[in-house]
PDB file of C-alpha atoms and ligand atoms in Angstrom:
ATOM      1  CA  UNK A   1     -11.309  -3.378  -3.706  1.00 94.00           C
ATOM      2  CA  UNK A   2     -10.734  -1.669  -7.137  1.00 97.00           C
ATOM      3  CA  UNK A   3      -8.652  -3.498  -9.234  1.00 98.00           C
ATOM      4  CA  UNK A   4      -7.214  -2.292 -12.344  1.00 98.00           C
ATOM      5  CA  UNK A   5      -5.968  -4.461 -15.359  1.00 98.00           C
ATOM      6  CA  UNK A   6      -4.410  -3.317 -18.332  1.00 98.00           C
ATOM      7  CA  UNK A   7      -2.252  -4.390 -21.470  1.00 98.00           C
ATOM      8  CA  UNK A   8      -1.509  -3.707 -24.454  1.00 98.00           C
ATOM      9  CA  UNK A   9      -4.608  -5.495 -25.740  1.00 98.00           C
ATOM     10  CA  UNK A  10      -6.608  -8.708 -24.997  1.00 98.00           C
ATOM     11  CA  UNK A  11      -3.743 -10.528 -23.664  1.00 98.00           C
ATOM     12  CA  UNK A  12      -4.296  -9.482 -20.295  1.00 98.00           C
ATOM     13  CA  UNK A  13      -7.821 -10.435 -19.985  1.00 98.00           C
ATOM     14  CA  UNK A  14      -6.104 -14.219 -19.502  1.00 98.00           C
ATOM     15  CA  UNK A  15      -4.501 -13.206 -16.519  1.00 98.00           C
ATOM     16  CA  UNK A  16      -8.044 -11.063 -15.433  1.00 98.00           C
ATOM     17  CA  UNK A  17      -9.467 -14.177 -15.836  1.00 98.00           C
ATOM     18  CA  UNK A  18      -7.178 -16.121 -13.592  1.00 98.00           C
ATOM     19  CA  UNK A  19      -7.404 -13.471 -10.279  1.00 98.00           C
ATOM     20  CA  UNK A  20     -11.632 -13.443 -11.354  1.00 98.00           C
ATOM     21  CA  UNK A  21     -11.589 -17.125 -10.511  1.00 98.00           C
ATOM     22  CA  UNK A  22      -9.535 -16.524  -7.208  1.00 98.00           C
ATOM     23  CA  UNK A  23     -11.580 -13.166  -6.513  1.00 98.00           C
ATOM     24  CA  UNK A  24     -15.021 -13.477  -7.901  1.00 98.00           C
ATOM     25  CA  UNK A  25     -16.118 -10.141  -6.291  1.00 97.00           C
ATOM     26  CA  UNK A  26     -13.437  -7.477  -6.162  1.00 97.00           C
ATOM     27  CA  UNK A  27     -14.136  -4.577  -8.875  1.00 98.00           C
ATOM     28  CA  UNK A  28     -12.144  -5.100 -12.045  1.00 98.00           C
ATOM     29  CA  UNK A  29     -11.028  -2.062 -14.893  1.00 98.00           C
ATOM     30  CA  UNK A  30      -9.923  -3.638 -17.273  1.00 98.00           C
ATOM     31  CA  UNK A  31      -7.575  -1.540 -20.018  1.00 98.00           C
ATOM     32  CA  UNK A  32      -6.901  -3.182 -23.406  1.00 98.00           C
ATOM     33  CA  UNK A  33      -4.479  -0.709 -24.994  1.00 98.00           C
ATOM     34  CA  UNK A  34      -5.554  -1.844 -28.764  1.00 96.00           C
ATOM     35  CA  UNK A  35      -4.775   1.330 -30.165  1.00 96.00           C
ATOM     36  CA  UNK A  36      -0.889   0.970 -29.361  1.00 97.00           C
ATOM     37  CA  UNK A  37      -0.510  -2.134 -29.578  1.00 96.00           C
ATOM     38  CA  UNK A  38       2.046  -3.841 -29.759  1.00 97.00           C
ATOM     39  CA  UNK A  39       4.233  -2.855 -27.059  1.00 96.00           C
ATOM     40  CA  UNK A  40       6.918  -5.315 -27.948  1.00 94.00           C
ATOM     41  CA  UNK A  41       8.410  -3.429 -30.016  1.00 91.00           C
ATOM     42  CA  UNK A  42       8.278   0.329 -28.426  1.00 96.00           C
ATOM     43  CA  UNK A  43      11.454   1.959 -27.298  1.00 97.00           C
ATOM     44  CA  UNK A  44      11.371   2.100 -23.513  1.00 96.00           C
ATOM     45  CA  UNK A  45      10.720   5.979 -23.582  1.00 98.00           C
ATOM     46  CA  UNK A  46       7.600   5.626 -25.916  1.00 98.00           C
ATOM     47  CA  UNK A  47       6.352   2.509 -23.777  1.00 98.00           C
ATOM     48  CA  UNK A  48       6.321   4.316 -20.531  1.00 98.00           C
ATOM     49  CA  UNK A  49       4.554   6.968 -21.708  1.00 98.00           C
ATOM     50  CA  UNK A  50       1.810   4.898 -23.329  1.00 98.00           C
ATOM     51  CA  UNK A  51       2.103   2.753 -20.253  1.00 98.00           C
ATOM     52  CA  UNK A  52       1.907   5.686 -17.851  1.00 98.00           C
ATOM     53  CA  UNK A  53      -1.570   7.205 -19.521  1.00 98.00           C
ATOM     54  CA  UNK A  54      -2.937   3.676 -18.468  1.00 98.00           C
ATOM     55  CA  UNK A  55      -2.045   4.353 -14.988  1.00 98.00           C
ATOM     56  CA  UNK A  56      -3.501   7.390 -14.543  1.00 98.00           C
ATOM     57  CA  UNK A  57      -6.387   6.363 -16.448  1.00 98.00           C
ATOM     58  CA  UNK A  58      -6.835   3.682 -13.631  1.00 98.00           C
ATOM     59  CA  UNK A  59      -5.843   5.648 -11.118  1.00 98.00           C
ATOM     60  CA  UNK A  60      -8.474   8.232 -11.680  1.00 98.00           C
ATOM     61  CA  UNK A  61     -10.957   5.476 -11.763  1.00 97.00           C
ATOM     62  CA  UNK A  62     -10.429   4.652  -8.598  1.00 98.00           C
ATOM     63  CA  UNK A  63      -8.451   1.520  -8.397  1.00 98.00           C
ATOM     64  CA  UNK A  64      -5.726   1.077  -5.749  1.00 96.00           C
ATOM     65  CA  UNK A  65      -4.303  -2.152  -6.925  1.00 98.00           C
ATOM     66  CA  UNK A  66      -3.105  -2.363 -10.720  1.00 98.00           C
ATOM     67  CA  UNK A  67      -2.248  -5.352 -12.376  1.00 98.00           C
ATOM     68  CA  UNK A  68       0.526  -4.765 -15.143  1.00 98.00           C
ATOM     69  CA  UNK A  69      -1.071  -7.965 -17.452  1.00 98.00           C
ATOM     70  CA  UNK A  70       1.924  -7.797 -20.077  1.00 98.00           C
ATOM     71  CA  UNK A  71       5.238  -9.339 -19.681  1.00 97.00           C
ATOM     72  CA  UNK A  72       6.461  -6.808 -21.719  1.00 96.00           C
ATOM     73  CA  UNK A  73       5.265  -3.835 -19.746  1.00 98.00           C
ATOM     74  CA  UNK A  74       6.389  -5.242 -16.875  1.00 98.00           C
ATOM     75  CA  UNK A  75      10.024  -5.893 -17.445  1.00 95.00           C
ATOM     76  CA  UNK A  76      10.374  -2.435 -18.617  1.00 95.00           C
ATOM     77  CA  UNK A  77       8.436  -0.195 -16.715  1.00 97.00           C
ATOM     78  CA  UNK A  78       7.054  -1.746 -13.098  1.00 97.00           C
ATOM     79  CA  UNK A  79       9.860  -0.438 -11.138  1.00 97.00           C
ATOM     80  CA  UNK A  80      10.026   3.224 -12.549  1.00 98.00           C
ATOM     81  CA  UNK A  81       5.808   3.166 -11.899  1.00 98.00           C
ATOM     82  CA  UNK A  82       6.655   1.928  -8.291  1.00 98.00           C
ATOM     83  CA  UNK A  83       8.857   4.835  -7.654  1.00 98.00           C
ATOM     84  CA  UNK A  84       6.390   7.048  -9.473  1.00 98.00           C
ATOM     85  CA  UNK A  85       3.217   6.345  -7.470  1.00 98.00           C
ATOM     86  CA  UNK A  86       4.247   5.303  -3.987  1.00 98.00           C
ATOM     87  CA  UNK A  87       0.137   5.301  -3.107  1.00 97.00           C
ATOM     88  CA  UNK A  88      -0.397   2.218  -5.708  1.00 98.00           C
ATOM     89  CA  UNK A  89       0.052  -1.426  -5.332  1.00 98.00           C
ATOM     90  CA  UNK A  90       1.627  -2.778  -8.330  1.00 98.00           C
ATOM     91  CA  UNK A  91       1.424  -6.545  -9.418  1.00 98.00           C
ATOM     92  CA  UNK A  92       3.435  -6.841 -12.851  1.00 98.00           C
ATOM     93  CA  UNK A  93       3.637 -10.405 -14.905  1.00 98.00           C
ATOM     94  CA  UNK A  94       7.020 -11.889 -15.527  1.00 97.00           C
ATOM     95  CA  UNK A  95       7.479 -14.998 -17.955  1.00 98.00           C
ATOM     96  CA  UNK A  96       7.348 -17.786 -15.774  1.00 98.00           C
ATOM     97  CA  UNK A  97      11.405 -19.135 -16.071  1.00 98.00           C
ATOM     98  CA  UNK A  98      11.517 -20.179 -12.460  1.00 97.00           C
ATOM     99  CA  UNK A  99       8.320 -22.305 -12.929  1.00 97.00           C
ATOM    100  CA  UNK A 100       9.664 -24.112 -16.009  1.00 98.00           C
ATOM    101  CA  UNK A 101      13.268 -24.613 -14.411  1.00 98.00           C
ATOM    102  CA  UNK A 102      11.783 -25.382 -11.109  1.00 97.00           C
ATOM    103  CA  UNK A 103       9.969 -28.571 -13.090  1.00 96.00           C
ATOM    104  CA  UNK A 104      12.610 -31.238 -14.302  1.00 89.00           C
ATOM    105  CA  UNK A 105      12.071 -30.130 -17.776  1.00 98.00           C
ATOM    106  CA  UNK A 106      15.803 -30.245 -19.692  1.00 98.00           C
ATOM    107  CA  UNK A 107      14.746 -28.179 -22.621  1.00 98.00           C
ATOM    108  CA  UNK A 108      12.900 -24.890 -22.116  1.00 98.00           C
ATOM    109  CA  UNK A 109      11.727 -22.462 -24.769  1.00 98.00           C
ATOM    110  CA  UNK A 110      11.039 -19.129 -23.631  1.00 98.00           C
ATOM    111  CA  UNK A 111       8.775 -17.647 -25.904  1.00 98.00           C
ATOM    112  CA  UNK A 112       8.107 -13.821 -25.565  1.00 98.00           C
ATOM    113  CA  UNK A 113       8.218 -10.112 -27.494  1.00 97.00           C
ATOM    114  CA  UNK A 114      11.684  -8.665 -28.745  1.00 97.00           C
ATOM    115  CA  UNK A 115      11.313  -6.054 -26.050  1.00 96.00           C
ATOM    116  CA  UNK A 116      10.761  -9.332 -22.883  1.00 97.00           C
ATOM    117  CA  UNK A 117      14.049 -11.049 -24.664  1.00 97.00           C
ATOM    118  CA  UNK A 118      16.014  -8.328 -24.496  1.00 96.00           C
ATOM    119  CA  UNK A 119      14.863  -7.116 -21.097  1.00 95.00           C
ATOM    120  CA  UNK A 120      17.410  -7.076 -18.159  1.00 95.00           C
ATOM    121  CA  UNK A 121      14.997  -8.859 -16.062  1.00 95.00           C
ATOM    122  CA  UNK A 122      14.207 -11.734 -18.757  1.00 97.00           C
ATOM    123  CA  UNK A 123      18.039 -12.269 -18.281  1.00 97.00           C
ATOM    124  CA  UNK A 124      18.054 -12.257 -14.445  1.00 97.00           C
ATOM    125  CA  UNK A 125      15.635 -15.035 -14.457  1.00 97.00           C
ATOM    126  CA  UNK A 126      17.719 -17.140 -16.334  1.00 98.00           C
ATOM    127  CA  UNK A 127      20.551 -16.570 -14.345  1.00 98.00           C
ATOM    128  CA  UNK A 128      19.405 -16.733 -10.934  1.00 98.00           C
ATOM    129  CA  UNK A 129      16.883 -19.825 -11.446  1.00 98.00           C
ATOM    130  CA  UNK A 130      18.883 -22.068 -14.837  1.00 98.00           C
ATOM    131  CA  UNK A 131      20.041 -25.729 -13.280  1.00 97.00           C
ATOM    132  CA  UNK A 132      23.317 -26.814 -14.592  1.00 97.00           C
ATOM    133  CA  UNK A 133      21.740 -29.790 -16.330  1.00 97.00           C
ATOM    134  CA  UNK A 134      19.320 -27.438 -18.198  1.00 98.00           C
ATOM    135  CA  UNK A 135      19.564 -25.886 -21.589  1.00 98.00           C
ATOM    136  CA  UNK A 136      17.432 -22.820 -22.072  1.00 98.00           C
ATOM    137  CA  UNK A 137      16.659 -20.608 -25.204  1.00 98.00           C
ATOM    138  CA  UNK A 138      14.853 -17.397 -25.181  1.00 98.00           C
ATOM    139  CA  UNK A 139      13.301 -17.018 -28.392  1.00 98.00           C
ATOM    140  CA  UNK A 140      11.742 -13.367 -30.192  1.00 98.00           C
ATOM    141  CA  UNK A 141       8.329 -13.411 -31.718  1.00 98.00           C
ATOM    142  CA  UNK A 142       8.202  -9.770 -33.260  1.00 97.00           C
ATOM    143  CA  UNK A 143       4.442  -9.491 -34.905  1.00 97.00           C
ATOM    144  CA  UNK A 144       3.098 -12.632 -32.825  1.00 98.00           C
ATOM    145  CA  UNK A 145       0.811 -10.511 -30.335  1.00 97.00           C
ATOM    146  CA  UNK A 146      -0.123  -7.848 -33.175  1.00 97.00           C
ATOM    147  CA  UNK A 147      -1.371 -10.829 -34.977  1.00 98.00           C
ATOM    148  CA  UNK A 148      -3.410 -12.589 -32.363  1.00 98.00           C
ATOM    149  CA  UNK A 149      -4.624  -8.992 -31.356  1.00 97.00           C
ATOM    150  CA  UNK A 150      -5.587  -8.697 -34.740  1.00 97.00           C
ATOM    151  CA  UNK A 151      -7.255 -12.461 -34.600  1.00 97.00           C
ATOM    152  CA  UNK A 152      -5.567 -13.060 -37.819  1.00 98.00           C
ATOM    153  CA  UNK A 153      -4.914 -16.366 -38.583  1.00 98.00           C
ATOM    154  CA  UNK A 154      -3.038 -17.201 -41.709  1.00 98.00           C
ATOM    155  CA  UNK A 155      -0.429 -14.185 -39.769  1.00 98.00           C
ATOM    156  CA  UNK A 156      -0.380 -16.357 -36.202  1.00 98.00           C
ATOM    157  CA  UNK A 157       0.088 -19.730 -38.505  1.00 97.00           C
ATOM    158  CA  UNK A 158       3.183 -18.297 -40.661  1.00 98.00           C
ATOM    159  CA  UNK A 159       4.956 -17.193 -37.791  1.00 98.00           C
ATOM    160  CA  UNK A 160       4.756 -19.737 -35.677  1.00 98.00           C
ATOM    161  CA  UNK A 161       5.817 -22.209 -38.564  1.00 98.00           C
ATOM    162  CA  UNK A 162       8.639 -19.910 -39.110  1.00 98.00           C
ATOM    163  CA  UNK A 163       9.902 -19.493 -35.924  1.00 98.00           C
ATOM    164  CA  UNK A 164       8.914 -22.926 -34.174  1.00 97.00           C
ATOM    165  CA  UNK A 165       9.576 -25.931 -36.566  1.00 92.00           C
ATOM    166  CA  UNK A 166      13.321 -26.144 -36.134  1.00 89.00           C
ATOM    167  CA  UNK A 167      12.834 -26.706 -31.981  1.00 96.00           C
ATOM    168  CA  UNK A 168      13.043 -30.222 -31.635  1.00 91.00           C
ATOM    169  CA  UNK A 169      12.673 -32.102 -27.860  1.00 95.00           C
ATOM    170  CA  UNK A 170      11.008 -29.127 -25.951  1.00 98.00           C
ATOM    171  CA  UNK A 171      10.259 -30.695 -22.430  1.00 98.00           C
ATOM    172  CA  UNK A 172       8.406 -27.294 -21.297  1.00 98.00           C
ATOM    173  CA  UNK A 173       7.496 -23.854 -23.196  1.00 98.00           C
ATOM    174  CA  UNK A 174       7.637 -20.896 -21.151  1.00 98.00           C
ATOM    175  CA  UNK A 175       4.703 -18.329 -23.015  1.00 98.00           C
ATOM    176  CA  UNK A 176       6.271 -15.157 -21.653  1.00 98.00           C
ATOM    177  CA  UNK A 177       3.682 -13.010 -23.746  1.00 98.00           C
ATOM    178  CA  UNK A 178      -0.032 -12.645 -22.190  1.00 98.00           C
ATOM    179  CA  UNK A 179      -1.289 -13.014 -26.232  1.00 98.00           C
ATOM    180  CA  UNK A 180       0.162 -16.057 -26.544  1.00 98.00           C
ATOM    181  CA  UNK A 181      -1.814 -17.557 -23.723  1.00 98.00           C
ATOM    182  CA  UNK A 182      -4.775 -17.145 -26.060  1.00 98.00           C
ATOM    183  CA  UNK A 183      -2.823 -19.509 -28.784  1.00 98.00           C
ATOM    184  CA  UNK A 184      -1.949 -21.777 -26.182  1.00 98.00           C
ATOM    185  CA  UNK A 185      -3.774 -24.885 -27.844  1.00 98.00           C
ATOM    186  CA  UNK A 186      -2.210 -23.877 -31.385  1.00 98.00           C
ATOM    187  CA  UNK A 187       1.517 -23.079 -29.970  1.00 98.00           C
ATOM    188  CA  UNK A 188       0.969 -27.143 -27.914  1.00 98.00           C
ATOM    189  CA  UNK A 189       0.705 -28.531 -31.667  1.00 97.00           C
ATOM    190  CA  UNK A 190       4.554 -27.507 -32.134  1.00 97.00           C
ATOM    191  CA  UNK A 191       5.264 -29.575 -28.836  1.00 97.00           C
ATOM    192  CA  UNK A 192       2.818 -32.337 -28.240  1.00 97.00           C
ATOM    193  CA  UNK A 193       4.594 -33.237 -25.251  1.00 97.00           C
ATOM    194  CA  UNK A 194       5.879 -30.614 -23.764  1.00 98.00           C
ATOM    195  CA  UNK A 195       4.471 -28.470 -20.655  1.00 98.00           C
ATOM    196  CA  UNK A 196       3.318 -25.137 -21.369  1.00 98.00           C
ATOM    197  CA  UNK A 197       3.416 -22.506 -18.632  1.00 98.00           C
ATOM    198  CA  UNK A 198       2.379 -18.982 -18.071  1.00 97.00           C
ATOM    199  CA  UNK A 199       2.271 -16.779 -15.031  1.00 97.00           C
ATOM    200  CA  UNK A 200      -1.285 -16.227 -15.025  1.00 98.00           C
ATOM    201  CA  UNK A 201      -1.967 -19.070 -12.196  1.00 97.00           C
ATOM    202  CA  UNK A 202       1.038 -17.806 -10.109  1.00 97.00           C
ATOM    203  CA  UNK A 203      -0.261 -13.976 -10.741  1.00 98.00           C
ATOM    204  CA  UNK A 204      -4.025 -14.486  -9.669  1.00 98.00           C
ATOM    205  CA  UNK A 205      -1.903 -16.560  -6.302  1.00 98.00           C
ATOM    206  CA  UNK A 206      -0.090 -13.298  -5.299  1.00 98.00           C
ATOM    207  CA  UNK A 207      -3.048 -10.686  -5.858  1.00 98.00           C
ATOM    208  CA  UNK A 208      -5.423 -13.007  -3.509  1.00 98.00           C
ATOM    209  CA  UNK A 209      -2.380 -13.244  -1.030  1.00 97.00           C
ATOM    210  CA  UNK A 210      -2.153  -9.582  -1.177  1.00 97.00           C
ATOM    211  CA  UNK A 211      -5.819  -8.487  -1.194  1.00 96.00           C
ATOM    212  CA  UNK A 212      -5.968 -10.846   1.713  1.00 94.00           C
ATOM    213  CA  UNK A 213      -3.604  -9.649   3.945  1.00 92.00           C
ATOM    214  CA  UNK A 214      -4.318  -5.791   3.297  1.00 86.00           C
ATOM    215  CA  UNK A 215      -5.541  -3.760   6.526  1.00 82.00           C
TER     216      UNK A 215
HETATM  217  N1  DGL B   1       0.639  -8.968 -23.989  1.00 71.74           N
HETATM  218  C1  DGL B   1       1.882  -8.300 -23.853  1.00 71.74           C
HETATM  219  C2  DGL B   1       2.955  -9.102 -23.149  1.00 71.74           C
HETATM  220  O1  DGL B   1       2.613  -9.878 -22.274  1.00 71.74           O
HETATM  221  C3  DGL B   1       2.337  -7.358 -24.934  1.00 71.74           C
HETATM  222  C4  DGL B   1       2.334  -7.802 -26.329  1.00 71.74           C
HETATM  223  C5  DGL B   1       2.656  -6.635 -27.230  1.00 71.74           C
HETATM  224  O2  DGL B   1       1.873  -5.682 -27.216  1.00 71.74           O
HETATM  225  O3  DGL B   1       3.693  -6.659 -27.905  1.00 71.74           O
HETATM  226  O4  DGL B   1       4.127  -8.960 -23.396  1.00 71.74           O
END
């Protein structure tokens, strides 16, 4: 089957890499959106415009399945595309709250781009999955992706100093941003002990259910 990938960048080739490993011979398009990057912080109009060229773009190319590989994208636009191309499986990436509040971790960080945090959905999430003896926090990381697009280090570093050294006992961190994947091992030296968790695993489970099960 034709598989198509896209996001805003190279975030999404983390969770490409994930359904590869599940479905080693499927045909992948992969779109990394460099050019408008970052989505984070597009208004919703602007990002489903941007998001909808994609679409086409993979549409045209044949694929029948398309993998929204951006949090961000997802939460805003996956249920307008839905309505908007009936003929097209969609498979969107959420941050990963129920997996972290599923786990018996007490203190969860949520970390993701304005436009995830202040996403209906992101709030959903918490509602519907937060245990009563759980604290959660959904933090903002405006410039994060742009910077690990970018591969610019010195950028990732001050950022994540600034907005990560106050969080103290952090049982699991929620990366609710396909970039940040990429940082994982840099974002882990914040929180030596805590679990980190992205939806990439849980993604690559669905599309191999789904590809499975088609006619
Ligand atoms: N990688 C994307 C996400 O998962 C988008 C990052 C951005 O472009 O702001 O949210």
């Amino acid at each position: 089957m034709k598989i198509g990938i896209f996001d805003s960048g190279k975030g999404g080739t983390t969770t490409m890499s994930a359904i590869k490993e599940l479905l080693p011979n499927e045909e992948y398009f992969y779109i990394s959106d460099h050019e408008n990057c970052p989505y984070g912080d597009k208004t919703d109009e602007t990002l489903y415009e941007i998001v909808n060229a994609n679409v086409l773009k993979l549409k045209n190319w044949g694929a029948k399945l398309i993998v929204i590989a951006c949090n961000t994208a997802t939460t805003k636009c996956i249920k307008k595309l839905r309505l908007d191309y009936p003929d097209i499986i969609f498979v969107g990436i959420e941050p990963a709250i129920k997996v972290a509040t599923d786990s018996n971790a007490k203190n969860i960080l949520v970390l993701a781009t304005s436009n995830t945090v202040n996403s209906k959905r992101a709030h959903t999430l918490i509602n519907e999955n937060l245990k009563p003896n759980q604290n959660i926090t959904l933090l903002a990381c405006p410039g994060l992706a742009d910077a690990i697009e970018k591969n610019s280090l010195s950028e990732i570093y001050n950022i994540l100093d600034t907005l990560l050294k106050n969080y103290n006992n952090i049982d699991a961190v929620v990366l609710g941003c396909t970039h940040y994947s990429l940082i994982k091992n840099k974002i882990q030296t914040y929180f030596p002990t805590a679990k980190l968790i992205d939806g990439n695993d849980g993604v690559a489970r669905y599309v191999y259910k789904l590809i499975k099960n088609l006619p």
